[in-house]
mmCIF file of N, CA and C in Angstrom:
data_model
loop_
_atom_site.group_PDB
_atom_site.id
_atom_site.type_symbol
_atom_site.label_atom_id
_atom_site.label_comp_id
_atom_site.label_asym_id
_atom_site.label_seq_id
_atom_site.Cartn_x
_atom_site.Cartn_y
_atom_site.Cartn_z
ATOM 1 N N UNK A 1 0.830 -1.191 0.000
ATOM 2 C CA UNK A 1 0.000 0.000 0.000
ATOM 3 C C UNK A 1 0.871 1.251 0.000
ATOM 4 N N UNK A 2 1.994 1.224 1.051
ATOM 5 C CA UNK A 2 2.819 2.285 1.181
ATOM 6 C C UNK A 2 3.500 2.545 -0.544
ATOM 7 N N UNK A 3 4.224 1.935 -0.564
ATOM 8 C CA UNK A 3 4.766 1.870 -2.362
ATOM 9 C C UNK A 3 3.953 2.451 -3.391
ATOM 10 N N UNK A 4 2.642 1.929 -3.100
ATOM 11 C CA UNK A 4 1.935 2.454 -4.398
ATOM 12 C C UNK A 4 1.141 3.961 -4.270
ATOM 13 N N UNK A 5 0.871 4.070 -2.764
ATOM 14 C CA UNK A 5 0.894 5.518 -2.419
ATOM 15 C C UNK A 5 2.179 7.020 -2.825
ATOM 16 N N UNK A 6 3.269 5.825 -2.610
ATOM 17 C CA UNK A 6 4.438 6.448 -2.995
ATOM 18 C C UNK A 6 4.918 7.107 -4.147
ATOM 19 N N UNK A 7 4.136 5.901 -5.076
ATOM 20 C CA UNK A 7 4.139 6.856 -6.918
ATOM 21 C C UNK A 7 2.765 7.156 -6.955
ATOM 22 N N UNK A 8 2.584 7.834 -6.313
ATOM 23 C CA UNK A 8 1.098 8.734 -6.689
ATOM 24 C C UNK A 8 1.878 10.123 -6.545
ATOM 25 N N UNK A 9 2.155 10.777 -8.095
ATOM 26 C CA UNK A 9 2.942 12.076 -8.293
ATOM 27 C C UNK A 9 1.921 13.482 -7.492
ATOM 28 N N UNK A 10 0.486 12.833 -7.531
ATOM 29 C CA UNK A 10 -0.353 14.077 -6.992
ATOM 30 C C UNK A 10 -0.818 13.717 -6.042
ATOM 31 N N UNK A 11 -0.279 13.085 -4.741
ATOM 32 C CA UNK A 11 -0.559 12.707 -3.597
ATOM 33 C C UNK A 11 0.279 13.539 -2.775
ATOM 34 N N UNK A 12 1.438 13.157 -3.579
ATOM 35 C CA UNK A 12 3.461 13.522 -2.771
ATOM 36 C C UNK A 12 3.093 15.118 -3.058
ATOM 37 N N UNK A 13 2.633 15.482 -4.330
ATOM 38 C CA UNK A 13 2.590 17.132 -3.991
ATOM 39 C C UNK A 13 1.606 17.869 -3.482
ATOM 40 N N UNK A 14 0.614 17.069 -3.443
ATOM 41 C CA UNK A 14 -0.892 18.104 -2.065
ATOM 42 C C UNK A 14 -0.035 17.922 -0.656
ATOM 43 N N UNK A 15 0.804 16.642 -0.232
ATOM 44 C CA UNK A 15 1.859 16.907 1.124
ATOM 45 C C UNK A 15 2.303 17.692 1.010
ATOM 46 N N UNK A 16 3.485 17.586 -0.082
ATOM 47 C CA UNK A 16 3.993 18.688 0.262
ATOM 48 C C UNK A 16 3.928 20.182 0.491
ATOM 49 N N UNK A 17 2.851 20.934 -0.225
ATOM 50 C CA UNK A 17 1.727 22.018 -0.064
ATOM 51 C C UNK A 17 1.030 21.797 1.499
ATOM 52 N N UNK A 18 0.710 20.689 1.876
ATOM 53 C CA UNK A 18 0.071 20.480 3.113
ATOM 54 C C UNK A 18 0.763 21.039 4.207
ATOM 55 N N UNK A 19 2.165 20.752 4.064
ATOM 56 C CA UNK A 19 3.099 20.577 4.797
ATOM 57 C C UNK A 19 3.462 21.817 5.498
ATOM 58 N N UNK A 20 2.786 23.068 4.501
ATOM 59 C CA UNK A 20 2.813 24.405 5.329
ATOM 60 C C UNK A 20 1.382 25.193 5.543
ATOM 61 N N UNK A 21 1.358 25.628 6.666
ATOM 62 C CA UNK A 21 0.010 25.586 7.384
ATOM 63 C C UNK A 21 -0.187 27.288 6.339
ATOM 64 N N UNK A 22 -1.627 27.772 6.044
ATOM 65 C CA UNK A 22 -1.964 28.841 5.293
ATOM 66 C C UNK A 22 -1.836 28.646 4.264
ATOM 67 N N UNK A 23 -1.520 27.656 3.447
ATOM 68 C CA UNK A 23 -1.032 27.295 1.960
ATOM 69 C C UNK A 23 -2.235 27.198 1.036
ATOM 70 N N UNK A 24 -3.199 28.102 0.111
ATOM 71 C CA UNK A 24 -4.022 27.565 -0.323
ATOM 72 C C UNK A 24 -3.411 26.585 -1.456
ATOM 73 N N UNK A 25 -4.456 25.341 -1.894
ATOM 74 C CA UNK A 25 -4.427 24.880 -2.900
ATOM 75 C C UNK A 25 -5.084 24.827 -4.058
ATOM 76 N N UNK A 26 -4.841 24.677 -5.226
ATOM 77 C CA UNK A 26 -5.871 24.501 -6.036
ATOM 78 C C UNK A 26 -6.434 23.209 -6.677
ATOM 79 N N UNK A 27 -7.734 22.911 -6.768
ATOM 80 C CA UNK A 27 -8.146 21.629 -7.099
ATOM 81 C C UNK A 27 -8.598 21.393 -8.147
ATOM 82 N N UNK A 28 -8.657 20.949 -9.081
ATOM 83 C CA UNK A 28 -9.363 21.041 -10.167
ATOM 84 C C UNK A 28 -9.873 19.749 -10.670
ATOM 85 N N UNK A 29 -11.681 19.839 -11.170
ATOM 86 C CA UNK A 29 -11.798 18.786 -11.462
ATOM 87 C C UNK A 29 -11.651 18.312 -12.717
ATOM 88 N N UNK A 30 -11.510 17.025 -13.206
ATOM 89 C CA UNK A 30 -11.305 16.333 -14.595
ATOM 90 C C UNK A 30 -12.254 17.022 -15.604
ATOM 91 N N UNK A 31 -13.520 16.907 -14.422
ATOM 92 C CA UNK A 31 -14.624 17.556 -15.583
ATOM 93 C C UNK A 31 -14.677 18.743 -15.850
ATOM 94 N N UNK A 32 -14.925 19.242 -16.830
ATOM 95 C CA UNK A 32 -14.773 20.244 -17.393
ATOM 96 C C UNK A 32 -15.787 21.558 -17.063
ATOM 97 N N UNK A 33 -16.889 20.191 -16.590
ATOM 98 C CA UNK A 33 -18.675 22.164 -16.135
ATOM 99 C C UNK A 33 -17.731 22.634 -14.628
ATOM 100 N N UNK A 34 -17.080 21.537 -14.418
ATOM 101 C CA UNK A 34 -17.179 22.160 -12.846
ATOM 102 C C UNK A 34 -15.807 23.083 -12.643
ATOM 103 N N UNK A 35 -15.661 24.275 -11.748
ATOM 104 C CA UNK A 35 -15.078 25.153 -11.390
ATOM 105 C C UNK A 35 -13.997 25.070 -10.527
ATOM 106 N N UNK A 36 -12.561 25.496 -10.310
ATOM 107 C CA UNK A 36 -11.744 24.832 -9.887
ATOM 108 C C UNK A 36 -11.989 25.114 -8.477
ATOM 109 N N UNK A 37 -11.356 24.381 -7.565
ATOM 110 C CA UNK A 37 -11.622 24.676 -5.816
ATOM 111 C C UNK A 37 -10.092 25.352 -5.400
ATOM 112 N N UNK A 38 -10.541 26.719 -4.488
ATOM 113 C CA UNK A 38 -8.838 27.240 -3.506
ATOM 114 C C UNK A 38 -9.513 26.352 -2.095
ATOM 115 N N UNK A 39 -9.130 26.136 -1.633
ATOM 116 C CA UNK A 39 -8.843 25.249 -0.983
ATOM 117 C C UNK A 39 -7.728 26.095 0.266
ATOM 118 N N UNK A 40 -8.410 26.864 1.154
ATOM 119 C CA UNK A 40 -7.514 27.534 2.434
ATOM 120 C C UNK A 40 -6.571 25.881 3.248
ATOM 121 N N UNK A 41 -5.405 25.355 3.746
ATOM 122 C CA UNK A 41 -4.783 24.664 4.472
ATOM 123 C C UNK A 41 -4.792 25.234 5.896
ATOM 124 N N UNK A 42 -5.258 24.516 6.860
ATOM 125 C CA UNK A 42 -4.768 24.667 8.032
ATOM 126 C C UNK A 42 -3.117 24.097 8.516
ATOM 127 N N UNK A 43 -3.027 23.862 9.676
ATOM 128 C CA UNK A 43 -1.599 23.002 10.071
ATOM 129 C C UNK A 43 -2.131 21.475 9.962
ATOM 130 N N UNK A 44 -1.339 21.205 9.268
ATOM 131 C CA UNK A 44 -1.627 19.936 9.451
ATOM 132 C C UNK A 44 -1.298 18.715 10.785
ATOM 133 N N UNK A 45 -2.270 17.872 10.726
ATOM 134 C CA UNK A 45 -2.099 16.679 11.884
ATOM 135 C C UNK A 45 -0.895 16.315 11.644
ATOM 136 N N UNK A 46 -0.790 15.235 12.985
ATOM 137 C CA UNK A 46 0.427 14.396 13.032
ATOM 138 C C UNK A 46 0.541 13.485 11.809
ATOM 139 N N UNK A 47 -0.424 12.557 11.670
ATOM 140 C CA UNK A 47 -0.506 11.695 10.969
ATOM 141 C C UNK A 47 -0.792 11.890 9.331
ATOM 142 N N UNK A 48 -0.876 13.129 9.110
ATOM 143 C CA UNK A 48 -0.540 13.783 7.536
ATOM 144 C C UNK A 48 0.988 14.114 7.502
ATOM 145 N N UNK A 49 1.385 14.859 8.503
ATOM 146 C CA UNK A 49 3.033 15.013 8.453
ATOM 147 C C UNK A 49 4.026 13.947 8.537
ATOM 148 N N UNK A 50 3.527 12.770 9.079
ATOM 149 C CA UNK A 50 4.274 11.698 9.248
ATOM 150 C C UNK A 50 4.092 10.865 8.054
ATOM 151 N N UNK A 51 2.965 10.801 7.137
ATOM 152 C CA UNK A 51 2.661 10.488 6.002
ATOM 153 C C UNK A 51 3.650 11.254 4.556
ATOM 154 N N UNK A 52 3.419 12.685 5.218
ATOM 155 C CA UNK A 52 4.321 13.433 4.501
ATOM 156 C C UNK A 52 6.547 13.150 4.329
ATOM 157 N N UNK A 53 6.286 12.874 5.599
ATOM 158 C CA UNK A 53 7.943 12.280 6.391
ATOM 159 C C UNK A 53 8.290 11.103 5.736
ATOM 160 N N UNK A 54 7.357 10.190 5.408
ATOM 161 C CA UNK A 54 7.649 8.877 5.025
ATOM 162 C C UNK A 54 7.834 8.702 3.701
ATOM 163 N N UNK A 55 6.962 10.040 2.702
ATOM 164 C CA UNK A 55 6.901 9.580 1.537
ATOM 165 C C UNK A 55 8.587 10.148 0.464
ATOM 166 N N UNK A 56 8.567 11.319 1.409
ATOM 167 C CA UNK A 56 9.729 12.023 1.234
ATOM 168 C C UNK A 56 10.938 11.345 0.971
ATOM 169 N N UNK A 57 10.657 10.466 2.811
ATOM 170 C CA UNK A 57 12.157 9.805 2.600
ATOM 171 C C UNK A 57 12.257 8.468 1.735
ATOM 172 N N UNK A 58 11.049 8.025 1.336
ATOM 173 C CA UNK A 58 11.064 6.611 -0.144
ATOM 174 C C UNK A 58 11.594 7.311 -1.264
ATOM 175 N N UNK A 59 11.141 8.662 -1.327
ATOM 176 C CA UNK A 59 11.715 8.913 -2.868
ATOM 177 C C UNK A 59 13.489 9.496 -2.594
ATOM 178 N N UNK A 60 13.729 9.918 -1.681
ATOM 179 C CA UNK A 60 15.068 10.933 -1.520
ATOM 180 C C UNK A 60 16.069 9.846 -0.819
ATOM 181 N N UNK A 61 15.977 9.049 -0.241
ATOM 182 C CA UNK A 61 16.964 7.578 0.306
ATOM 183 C C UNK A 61 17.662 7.058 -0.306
ATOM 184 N N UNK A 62 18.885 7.178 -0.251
ATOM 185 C CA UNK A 62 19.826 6.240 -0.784
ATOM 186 C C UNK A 62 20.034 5.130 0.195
ATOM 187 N N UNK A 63 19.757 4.860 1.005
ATOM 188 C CA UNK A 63 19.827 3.885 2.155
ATOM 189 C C UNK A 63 19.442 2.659 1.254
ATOM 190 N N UNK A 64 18.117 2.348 0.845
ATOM 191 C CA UNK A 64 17.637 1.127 0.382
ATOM 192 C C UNK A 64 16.075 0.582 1.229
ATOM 193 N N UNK A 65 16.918 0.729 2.461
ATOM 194 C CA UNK A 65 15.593 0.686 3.109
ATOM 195 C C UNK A 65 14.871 1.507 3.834
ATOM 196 N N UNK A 66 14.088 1.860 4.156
ATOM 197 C CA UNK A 66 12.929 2.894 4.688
ATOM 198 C C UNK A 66 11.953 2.121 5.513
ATOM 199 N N UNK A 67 11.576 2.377 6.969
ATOM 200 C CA UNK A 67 10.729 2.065 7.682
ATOM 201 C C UNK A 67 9.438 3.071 8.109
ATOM 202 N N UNK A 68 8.505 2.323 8.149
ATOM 203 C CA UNK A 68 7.589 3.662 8.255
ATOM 204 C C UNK A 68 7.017 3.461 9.788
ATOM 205 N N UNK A 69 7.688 3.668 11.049
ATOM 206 C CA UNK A 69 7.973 3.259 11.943
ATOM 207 C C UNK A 69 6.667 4.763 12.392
ATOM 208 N N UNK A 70 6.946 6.074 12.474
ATOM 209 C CA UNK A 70 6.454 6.945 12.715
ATOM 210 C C UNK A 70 5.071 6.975 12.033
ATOM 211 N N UNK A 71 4.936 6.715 10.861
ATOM 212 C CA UNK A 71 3.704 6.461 10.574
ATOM 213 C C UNK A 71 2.898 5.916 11.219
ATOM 214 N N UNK A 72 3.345 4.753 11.207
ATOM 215 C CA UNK A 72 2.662 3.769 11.771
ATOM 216 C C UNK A 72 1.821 3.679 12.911
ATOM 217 N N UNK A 73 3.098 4.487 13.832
ATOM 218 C CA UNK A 73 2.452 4.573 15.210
ATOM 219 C C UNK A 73 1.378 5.765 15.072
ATOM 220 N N UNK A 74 1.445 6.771 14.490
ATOM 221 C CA UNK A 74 0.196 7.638 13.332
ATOM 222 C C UNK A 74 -0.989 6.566 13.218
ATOM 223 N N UNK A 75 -1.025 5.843 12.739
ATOM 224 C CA UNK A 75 -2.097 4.937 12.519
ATOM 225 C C UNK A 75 -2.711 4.163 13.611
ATOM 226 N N UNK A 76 -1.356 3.488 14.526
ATOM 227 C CA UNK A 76 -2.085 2.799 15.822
ATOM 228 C C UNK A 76 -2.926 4.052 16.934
ATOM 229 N N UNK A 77 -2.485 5.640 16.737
ATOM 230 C CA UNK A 77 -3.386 6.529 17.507
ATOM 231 C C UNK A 77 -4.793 6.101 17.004
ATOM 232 N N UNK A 78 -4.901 6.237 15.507
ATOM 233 C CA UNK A 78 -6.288 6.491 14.850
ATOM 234 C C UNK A 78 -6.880 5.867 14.907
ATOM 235 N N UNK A 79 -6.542 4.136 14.945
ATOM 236 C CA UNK A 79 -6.698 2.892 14.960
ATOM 237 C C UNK A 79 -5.954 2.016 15.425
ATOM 238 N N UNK A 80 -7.111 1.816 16.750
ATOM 239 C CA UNK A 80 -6.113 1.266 18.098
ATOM 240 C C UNK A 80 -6.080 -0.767 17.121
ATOM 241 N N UNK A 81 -7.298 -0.598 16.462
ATOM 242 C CA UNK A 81 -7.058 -2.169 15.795
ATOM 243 C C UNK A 81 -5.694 -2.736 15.261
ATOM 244 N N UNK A 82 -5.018 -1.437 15.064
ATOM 245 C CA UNK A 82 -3.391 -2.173 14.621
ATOM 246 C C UNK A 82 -2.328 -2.211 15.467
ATOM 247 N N UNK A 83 -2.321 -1.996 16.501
ATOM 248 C CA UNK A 83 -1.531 -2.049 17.517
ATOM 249 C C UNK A 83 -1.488 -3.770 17.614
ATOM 250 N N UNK A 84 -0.164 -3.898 18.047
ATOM 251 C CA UNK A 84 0.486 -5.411 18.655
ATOM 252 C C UNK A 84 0.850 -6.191 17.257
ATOM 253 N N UNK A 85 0.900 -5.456 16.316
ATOM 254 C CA UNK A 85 1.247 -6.420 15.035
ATOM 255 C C UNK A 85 0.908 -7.521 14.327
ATOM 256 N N UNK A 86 -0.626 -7.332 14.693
ATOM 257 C CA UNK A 86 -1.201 -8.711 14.285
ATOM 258 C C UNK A 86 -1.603 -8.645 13.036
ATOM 259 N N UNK A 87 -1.890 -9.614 12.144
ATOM 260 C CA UNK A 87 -2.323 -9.508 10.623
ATOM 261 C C UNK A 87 -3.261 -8.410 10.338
ATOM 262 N N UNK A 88 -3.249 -7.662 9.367
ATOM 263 C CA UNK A 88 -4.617 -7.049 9.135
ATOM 264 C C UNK A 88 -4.368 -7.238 7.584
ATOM 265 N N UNK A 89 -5.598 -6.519 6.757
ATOM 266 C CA UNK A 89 -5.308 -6.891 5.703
ATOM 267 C C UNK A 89 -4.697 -5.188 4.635
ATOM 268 N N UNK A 90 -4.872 -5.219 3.635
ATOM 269 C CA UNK A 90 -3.911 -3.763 3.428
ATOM 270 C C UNK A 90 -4.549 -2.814 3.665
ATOM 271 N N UNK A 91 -5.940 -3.330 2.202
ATOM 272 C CA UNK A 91 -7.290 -2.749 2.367
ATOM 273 C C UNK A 91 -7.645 -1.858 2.922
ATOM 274 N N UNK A 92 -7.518 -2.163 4.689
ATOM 275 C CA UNK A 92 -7.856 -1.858 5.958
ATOM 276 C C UNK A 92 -6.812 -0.468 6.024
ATOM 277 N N UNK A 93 -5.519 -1.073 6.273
ATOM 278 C CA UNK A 93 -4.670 0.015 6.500
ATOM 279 C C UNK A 93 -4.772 1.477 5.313
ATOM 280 N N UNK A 94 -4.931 0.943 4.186
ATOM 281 C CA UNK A 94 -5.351 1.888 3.334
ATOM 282 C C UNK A 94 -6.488 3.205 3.747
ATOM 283 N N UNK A 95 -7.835 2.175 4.254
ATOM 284 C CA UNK A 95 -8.881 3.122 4.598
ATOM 285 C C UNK A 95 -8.720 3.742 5.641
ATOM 286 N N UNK A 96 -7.792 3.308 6.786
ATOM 287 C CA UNK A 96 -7.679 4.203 8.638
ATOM 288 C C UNK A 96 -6.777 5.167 7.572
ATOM 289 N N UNK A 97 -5.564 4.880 7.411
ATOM 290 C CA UNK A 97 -4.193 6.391 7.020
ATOM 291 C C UNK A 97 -5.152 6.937 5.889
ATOM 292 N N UNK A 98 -5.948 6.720 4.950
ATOM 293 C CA UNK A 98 -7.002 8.214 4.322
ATOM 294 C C UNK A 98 -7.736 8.626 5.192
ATOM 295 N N UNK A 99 -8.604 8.015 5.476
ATOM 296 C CA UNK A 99 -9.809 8.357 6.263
ATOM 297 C C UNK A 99 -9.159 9.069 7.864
ATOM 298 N N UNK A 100 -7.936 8.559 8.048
ATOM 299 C CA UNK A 100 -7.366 9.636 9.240
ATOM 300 C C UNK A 100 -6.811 10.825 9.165
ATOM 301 N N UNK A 101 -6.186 10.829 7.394
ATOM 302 C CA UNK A 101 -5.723 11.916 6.589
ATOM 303 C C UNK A 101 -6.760 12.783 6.904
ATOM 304 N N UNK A 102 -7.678 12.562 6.557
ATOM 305 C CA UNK A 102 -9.118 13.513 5.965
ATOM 306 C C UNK A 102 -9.613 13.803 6.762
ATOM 307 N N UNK A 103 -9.304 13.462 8.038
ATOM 308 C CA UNK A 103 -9.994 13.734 9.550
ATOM 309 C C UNK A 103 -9.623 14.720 10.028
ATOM 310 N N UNK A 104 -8.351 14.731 9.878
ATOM 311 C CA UNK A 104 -7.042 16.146 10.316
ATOM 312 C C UNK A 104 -7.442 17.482 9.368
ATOM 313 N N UNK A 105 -7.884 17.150 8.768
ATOM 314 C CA UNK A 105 -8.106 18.225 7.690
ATOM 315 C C UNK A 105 -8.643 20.097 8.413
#
């Protein structure tokens, strides 16, 4: 899930815009009747900045490996269901880190 979040080119740049609090954005939809959105930013949550922290360091690492250790624990706040490391499925993790994204908002 993390990986494929990772090449999402217009994910990595609404973070990074996120990433400073007062930042409007602009949204625009595919369709064409509808009108583009500014979009005022507040500060963002923990768990958008740590989202932001993680994606940064997948693309900018020469290390090889990357842990998303801070995230994570981002996610066990939002969703105490992932705490202790037990199976879940991605799915899942997918919908708590958006749906916790979008909460912070």
């Amino acid at each position: 899930v993390l990986q494929n979040l990772s090449q999402t080119p217009v994910l990595r740049e609404l973070l990074k815009e996120a990433k400073m609090p007062g930042t409007t954005v602009k949204i625009e939809s595919p369709e064409l009747s509808m009108e583009p959105q500014l979009i005022k930013l507040d500060q963002p949550g923990p768990l958008t900045l740590a989202m932001y922290q993680f994606l940064t360091e997948m693309q900018e690492t020469k290390r090889g490996v990357v842990t998303p250790k801070e995230l994570f624990a981002q996610v066990c706040k939002k969703a105490i269901r992932f705490k202790g490391y037990q199976q879940q499925d991605s799915h899942e993790l997918l919908r708590y880190l958006l749906d916790g994204m979008r909460a912070e908002e």
